[in-house]
Coordinates of C-alpha atoms and ligand atoms in Angstrom, one line a residue:
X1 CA 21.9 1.1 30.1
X2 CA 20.4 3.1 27.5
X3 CA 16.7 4.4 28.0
X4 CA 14.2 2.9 25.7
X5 CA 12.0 5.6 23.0
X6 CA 9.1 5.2 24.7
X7 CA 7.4 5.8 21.6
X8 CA 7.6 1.8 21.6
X9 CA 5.7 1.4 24.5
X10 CA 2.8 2.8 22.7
X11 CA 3.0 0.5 19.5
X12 CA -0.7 -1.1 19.8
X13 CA 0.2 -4.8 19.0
X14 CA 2.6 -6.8 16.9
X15 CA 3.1 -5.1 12.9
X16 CA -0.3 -7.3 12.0
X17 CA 1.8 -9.3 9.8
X18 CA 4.1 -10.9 12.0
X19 CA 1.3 -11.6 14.8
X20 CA -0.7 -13.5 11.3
X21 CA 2.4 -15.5 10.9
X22 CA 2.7 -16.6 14.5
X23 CA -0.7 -17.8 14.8
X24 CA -0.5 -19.5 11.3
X25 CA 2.4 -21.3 12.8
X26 CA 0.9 -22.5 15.7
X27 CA -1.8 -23.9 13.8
X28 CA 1.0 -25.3 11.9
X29 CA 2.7 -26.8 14.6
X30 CA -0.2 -28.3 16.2
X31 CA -1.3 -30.1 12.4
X32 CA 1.8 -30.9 10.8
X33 CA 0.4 -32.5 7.7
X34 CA -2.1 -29.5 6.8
X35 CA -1.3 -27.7 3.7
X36 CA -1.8 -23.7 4.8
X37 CA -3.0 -21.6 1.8
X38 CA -2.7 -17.7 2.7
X39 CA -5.1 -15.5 0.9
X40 CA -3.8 -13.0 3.3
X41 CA -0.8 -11.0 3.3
X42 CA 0.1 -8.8 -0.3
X43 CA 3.1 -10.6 -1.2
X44 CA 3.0 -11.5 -4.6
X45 CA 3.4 -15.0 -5.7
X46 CA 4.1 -15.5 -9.3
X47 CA 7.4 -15.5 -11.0
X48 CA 9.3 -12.6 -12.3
X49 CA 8.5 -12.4 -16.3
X50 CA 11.7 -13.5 -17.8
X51 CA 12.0 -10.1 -20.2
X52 CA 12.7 -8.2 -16.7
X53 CA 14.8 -10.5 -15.3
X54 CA 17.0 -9.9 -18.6
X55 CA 17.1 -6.3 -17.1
X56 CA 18.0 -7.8 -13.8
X57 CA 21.0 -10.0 -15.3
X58 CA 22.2 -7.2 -18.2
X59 CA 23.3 -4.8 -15.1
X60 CA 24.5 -7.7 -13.0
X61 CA 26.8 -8.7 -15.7
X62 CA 27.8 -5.2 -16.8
X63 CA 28.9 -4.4 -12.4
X64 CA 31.8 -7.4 -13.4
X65 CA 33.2 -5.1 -16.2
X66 CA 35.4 -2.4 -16.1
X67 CA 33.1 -0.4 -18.2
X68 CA 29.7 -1.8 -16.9
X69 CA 31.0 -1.3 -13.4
X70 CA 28.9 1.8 -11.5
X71 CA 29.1 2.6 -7.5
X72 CA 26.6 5.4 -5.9
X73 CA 24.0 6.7 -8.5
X74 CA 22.4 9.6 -8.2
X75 CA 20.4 9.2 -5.4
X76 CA 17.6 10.7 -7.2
X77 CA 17.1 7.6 -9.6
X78 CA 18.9 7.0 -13.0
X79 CA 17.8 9.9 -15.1
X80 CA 16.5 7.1 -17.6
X81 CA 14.1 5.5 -15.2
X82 CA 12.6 8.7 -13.9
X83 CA 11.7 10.0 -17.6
X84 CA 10.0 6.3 -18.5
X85 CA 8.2 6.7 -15.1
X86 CA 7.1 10.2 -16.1
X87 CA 6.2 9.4 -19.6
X88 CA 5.0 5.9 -19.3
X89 CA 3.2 6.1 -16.1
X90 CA 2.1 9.8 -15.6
X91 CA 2.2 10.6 -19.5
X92 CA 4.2 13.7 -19.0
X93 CA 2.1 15.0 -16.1
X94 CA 4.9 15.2 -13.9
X95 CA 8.3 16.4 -14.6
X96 CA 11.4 13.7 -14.2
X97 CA 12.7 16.4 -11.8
X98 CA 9.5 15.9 -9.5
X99 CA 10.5 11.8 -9.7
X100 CA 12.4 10.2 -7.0
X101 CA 13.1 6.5 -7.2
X102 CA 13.5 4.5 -4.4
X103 CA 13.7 1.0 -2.7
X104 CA 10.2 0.9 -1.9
X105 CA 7.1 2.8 -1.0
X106 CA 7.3 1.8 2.6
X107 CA 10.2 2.9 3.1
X108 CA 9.0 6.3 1.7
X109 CA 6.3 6.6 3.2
X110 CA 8.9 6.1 6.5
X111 CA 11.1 9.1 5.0
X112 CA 8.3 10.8 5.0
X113 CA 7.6 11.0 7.8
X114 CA 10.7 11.6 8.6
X115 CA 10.3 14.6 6.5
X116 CA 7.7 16.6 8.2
X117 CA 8.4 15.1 12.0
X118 CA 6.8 14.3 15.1
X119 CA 4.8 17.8 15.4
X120 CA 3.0 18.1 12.3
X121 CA -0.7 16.4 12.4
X122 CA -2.0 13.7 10.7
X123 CA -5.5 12.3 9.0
X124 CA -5.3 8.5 8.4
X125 CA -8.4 6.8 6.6
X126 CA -9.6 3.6 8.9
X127 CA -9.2 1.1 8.4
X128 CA -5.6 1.9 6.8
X129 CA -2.4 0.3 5.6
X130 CA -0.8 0.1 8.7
X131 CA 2.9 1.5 8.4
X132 CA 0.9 5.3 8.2
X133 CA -0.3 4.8 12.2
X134 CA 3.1 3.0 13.4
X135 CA 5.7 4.8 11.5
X136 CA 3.5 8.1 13.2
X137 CA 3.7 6.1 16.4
X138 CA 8.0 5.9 16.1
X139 CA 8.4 9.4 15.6
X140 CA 5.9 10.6 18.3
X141 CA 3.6 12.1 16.1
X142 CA 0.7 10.7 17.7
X143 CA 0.2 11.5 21.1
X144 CA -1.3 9.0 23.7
X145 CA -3.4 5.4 22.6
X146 CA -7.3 5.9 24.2
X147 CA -7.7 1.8 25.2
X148 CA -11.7 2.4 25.0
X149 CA -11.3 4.3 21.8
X150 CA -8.8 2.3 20.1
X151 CA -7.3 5.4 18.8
X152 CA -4.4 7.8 19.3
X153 CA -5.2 11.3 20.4
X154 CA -3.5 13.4 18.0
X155 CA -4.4 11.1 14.8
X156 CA -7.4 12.2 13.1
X157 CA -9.5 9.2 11.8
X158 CA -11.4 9.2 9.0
X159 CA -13.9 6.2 8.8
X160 CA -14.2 4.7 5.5
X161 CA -16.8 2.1 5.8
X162 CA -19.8 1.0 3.3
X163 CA -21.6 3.8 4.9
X164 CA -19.8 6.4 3.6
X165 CA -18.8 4.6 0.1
X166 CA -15.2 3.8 1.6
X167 CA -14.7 7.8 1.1
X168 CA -14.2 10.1 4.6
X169 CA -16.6 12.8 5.3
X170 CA -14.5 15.9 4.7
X171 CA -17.6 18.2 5.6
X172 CA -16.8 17.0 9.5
X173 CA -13.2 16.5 9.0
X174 CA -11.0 19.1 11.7
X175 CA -8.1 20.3 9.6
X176 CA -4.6 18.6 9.7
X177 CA -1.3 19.2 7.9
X178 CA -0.9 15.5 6.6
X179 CA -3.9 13.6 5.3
X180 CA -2.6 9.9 4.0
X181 CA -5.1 8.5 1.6
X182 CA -4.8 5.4 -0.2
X183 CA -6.6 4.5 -3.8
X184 CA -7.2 1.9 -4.7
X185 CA -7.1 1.2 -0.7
X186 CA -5.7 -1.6 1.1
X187 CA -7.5 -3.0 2.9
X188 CA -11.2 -1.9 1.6
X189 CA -9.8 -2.4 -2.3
X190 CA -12.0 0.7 -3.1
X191 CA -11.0 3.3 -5.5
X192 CA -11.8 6.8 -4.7
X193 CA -13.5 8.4 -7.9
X194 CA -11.8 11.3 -10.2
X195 CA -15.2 14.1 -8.1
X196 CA -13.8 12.3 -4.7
X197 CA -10.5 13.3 -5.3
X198 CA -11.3 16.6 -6.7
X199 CA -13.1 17.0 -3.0
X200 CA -10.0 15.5 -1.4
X201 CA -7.8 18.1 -3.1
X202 CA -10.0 21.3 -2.6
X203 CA -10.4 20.5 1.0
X204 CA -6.9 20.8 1.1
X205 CA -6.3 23.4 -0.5
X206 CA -8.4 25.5 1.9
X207 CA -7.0 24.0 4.8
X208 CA -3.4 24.3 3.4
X209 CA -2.9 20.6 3.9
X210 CA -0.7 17.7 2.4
X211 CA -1.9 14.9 0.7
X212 CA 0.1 11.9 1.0
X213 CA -1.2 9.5 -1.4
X214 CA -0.5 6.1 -2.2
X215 CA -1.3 4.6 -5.1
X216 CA 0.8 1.6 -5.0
X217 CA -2.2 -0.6 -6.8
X218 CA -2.8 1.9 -9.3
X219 CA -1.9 -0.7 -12.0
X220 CA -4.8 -2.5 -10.6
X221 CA -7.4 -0.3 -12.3
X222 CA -8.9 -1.3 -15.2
X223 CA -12.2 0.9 -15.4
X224 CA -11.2 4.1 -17.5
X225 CA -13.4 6.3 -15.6
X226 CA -11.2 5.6 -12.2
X227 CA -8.2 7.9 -11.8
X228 CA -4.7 6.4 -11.1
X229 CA -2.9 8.8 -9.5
X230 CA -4.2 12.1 -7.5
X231 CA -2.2 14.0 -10.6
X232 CA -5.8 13.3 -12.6
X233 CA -6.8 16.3 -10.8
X234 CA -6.7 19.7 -11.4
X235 CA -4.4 21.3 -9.1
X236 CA -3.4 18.5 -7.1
X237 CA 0.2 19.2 -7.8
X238 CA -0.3 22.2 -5.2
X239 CA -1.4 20.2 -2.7
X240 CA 0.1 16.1 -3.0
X241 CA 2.5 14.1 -2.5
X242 CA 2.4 10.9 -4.3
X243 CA 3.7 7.6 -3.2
X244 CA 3.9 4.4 -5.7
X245 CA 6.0 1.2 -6.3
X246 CA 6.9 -1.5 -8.8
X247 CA 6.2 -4.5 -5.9
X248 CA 2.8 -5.3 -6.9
X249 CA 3.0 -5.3 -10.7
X250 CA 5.9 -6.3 -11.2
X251 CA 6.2 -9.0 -8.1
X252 CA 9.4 -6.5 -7.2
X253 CA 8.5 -6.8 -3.2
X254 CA 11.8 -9.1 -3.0
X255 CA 13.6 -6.8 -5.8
X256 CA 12.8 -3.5 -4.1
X257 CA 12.1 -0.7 -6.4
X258 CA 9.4 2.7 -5.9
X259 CA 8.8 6.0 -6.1
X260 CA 7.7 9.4 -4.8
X261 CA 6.5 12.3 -6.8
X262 CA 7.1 15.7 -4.9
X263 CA 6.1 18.6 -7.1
X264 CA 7.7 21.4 -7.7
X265 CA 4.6 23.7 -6.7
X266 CA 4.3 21.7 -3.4
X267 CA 5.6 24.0 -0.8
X268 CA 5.3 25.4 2.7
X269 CA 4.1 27.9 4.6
X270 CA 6.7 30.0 4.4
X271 CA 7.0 29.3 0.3
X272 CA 10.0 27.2 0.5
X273 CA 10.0 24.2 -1.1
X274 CA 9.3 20.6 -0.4
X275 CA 10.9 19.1 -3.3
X276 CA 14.4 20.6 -2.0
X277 CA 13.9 19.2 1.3
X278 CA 12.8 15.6 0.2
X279 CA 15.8 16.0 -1.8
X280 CA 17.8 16.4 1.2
X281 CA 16.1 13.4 3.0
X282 CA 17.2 11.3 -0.1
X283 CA 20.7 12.5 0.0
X284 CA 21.2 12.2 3.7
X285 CA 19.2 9.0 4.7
X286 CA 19.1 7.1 1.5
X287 CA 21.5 6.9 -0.7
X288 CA 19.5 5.5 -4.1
X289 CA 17.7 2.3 -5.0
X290 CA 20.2 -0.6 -6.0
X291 CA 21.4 -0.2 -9.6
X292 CA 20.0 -4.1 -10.3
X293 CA 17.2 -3.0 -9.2
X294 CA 16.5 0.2 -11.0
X295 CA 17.7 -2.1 -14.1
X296 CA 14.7 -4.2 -13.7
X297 CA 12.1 -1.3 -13.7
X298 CA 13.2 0.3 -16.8
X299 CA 12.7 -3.5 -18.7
X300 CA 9.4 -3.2 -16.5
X301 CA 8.0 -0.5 -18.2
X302 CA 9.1 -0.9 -21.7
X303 CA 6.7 -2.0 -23.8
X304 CA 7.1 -5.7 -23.4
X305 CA 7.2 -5.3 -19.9
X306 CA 4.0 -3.5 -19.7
X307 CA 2.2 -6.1 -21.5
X308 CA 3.5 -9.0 -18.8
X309 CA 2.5 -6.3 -15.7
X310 CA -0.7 -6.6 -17.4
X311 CA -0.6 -10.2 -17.8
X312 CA 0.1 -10.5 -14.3
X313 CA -2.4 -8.0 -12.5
X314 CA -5.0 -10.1 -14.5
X315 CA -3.9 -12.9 -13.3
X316 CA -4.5 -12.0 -9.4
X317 CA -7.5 -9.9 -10.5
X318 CA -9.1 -13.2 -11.5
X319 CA -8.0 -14.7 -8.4
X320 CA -10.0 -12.1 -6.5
X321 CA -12.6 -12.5 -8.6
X322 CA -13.1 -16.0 -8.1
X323 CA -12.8 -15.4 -3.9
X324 CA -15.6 -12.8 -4.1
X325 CA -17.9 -14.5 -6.6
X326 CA -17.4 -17.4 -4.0
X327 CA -17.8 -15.5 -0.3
X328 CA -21.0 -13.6 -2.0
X329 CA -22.5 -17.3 -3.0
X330 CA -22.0 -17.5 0.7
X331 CA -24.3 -14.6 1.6
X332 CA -21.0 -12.8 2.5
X333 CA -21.9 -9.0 1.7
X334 CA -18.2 -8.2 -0.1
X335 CA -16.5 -4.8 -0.8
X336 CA -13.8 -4.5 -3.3
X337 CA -12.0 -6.7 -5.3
X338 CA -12.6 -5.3 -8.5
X339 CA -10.1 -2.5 -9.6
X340 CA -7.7 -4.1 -6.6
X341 CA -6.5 -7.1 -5.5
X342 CA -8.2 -7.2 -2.1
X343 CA -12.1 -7.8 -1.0
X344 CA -13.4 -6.7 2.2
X345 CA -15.8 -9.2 3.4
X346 CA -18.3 -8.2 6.3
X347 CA -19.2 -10.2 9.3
X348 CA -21.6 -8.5 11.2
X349 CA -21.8 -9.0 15.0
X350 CA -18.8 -10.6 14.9
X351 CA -15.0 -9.7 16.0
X352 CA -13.0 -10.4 13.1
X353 CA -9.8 -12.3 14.9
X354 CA -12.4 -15.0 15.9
X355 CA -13.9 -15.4 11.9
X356 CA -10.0 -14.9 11.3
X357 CA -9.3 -18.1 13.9
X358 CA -12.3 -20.1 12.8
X359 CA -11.2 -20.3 9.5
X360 CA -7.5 -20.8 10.0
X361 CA -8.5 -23.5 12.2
X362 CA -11.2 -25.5 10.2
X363 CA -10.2 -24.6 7.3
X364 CA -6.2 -24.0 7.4
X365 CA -6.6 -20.9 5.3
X366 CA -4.9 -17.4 6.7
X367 CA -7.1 -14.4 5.8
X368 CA -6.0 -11.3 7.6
X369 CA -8.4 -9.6 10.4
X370 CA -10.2 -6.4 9.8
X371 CA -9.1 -4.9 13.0
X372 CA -5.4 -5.1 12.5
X373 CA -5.9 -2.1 10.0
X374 CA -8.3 0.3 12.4
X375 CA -11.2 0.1 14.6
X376 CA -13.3 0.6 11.9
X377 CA -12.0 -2.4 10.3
X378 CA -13.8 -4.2 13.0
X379 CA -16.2 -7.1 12.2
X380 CA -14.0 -7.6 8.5
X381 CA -12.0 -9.7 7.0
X382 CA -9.7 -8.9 3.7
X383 CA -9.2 -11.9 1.2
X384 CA -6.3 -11.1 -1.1
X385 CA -6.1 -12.1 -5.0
X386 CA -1.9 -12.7 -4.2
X387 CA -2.1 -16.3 -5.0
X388 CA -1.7 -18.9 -7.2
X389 CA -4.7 -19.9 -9.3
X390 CA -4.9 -23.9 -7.9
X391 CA -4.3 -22.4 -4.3
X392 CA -7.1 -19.9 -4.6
X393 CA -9.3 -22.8 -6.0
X394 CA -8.6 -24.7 -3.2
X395 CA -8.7 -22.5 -0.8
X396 CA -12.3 -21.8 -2.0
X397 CA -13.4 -25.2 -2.0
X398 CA -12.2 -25.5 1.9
X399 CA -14.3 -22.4 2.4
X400 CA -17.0 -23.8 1.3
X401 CA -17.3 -26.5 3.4
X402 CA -17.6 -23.9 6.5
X403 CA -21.1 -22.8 7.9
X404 CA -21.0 -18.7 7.7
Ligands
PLP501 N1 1.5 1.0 0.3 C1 0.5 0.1 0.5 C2 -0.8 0.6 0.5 C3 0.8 -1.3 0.6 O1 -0.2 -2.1 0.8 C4 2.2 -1.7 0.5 C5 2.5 -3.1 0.7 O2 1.7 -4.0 0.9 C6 3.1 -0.8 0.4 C7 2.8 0.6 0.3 C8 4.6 -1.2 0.4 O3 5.1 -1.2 -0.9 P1 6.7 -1.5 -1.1 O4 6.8 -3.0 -1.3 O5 7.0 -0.7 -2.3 O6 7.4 -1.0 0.1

């Protein structure tokens, strides 16, 4: 028999998702006429926009031609794709050499990991996304799980509550090699500031760090001031990695299609580069994003298909609104929300799988527990904006009718 990786064994719980999903359908079960609405997970829910489909279905029709017909790309991304995503998303800022297209920023942020192995450190914000602790946890880079701490050993956490504006206190901060950061964040939905991440990349530029950020809501932000990507910064191009996708503006989480930006001034200590070994990750363990796909994100960011991203990220953005004009009428203090599609609503005193139960149960609407994303998510719950506007409606008026 073969021996199991016992880096398994030290997997906390469940991926938070799947353990939502079971508990949804016992509640399910147990009420078979309910109606569930779930303002919890970040799938999107609307429709692709019919211009991008037309993207979809040109290079779907063009593979049944002779001429149309393509095998492996470059595993790089199609050349075209990678200027529009320089141009149109970085405005020249990074070169289509430093673009790598992908199936998905998960699955990057997995590569990743892959990338710089079990022994290099890591600083992960909490509460965090939680693929950045587990996908550690699989390659060993995280040494043992303290049960009273609720932590890993080797994982440095940097608490990002309303305390410290959502933003980790570097001054305190014991140097790593990896630091992930997420803006606008998922869970919190804050958005670090253009001085915060000017602080983020000088601390790591003395520490001779690696910032892996993800800005896969970027699309999200709609106040100017707010930077979008880490690349906003002078001389962050030394010092980051940067992780994106087209699953939340574009509703492409089915499609599969993102992206990682590895500069060509990111390197190690020994001055080689990174780019050339990310490049050798995507050649050997990936072998390009489907050419349907990749189809689909150039439509995406032409200049129709801009205008329906923005269509659509307004749509959910007033869905959010809505939940958080609605939890603070409820005396719920709220976080977030604004510049992303998720609001961080605080229950104090209280554990946030029982608020999460309570309402599922009285209410049959799935939110998703602040602890499933850290210890300091603790006593939270996130609402997301993923939704449909009559299912966010109703979903409100249920929550009304529940004592806080
Ligand atoms: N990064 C963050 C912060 C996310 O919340 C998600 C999905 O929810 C992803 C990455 C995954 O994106 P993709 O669908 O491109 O794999």
């Amino acid at each position: 028999m073969v021996k199991r990786n016992e880096n398994f064994t030290k997997l906390t719980a469940g991926y938070l998702f799947p353990e939502i999903n079971r508990r949804k359908k016992l509640v399910a079960e147990k009420n078979p006429n309910a109606k569930i609405i779930s303002l919890g997970v970040g799938d999107t829910t609307l429709p692709l926009s019919l211009h991008i489909t037309e993207g979809l279905l040109k290079e779907s029709n063009a593979l049944s031609t002779k001429e149309g017909y393509s095998g492996y790309g470059d595993e790089q991304g199609m050349t075209s794709l990678r200027r529009k995503i320089s141009e149109n998303i970085y405005g020249g800022a990074v070169s289509p050499d430093e673009v790598f297209v992908s199936d998905g920023a998960k699955c990057d942020i997995s590569r990743l990991q892959v990338l710089f192995g079990k022994d290099a450190s890591v600083a992960i914000q909490d509460p965090s996304y939680p693929v950045y602790v587990d996908g550690s946890v699989i390659i060993g880079a995280t040494g043992k799980y303290n049960e009273k701490k609720g932590q890993f050993d080797k994982i440095v956490y940097m608490k990002c509550t309303p305390e410290n504006n959502f933003f980790p206190d570097l001054e305190n901060l014991p140097r790593t090699d990896l630091i992930y950061f997420c803006s606008p964040n998922n869970p919190t939905g804050a958005v670090a500031t253009r001085e915060e991440l000017k602080k983020l990349v000088d601390f790591a530029k003395k520490n001779k760090s690696i910032i892996l950020f993800d800005s896969a809501y970027s699309f999200f932000i709609s106040d100017e001031k707010l930077p979008k990507s880490i690349y906003e910064v002078e001389g962050a191009k030394e010092v980051a990695i940067e992780i994106s996708s087209f699953s939340k503006p574009a509703g492409f989480t089915g499609v599969r299609l993102g992206w990682t930006v590895v500069p060509q001034l990111l390197s190690y200590d020994d001055g080689s580069s990174v780019n050339k070994d990310w490049n050798r990750v995507m050649t050997t363990l990936f072998n390009g994003a489907s050419n349907v796909a990749q189809y689909g994100g150039l439509y995406a960011l032409d200049n129709k298909g801009v205008v329906e991203m923005k269509e659509t990220i307004d749509h959910y953005l007033e869905n959010t609104r809505l939940i958080k004009n609605a939890l603070e009428s409820f005396n719920i203090k709220t976080y977030g929300g604004t510049n992303a599609p998720y609001i961080w609503a605080h229950f104090p005193g209280k554990k946030s799988w029982d608020v999460f139960e309570e309402i599922l149960n009285k209410t049959f609407v799935v939110t998703t527990p602040g602890a499933g994303f850290g210890p300091a998510g603790e006593g939270f719950l996130r609402f997301s904006g993923f939704n449909t506007r009559e299912n966010t409606l109703e979903a409100i008026e249920r929550l009304k009718k529940l004592k806080f």
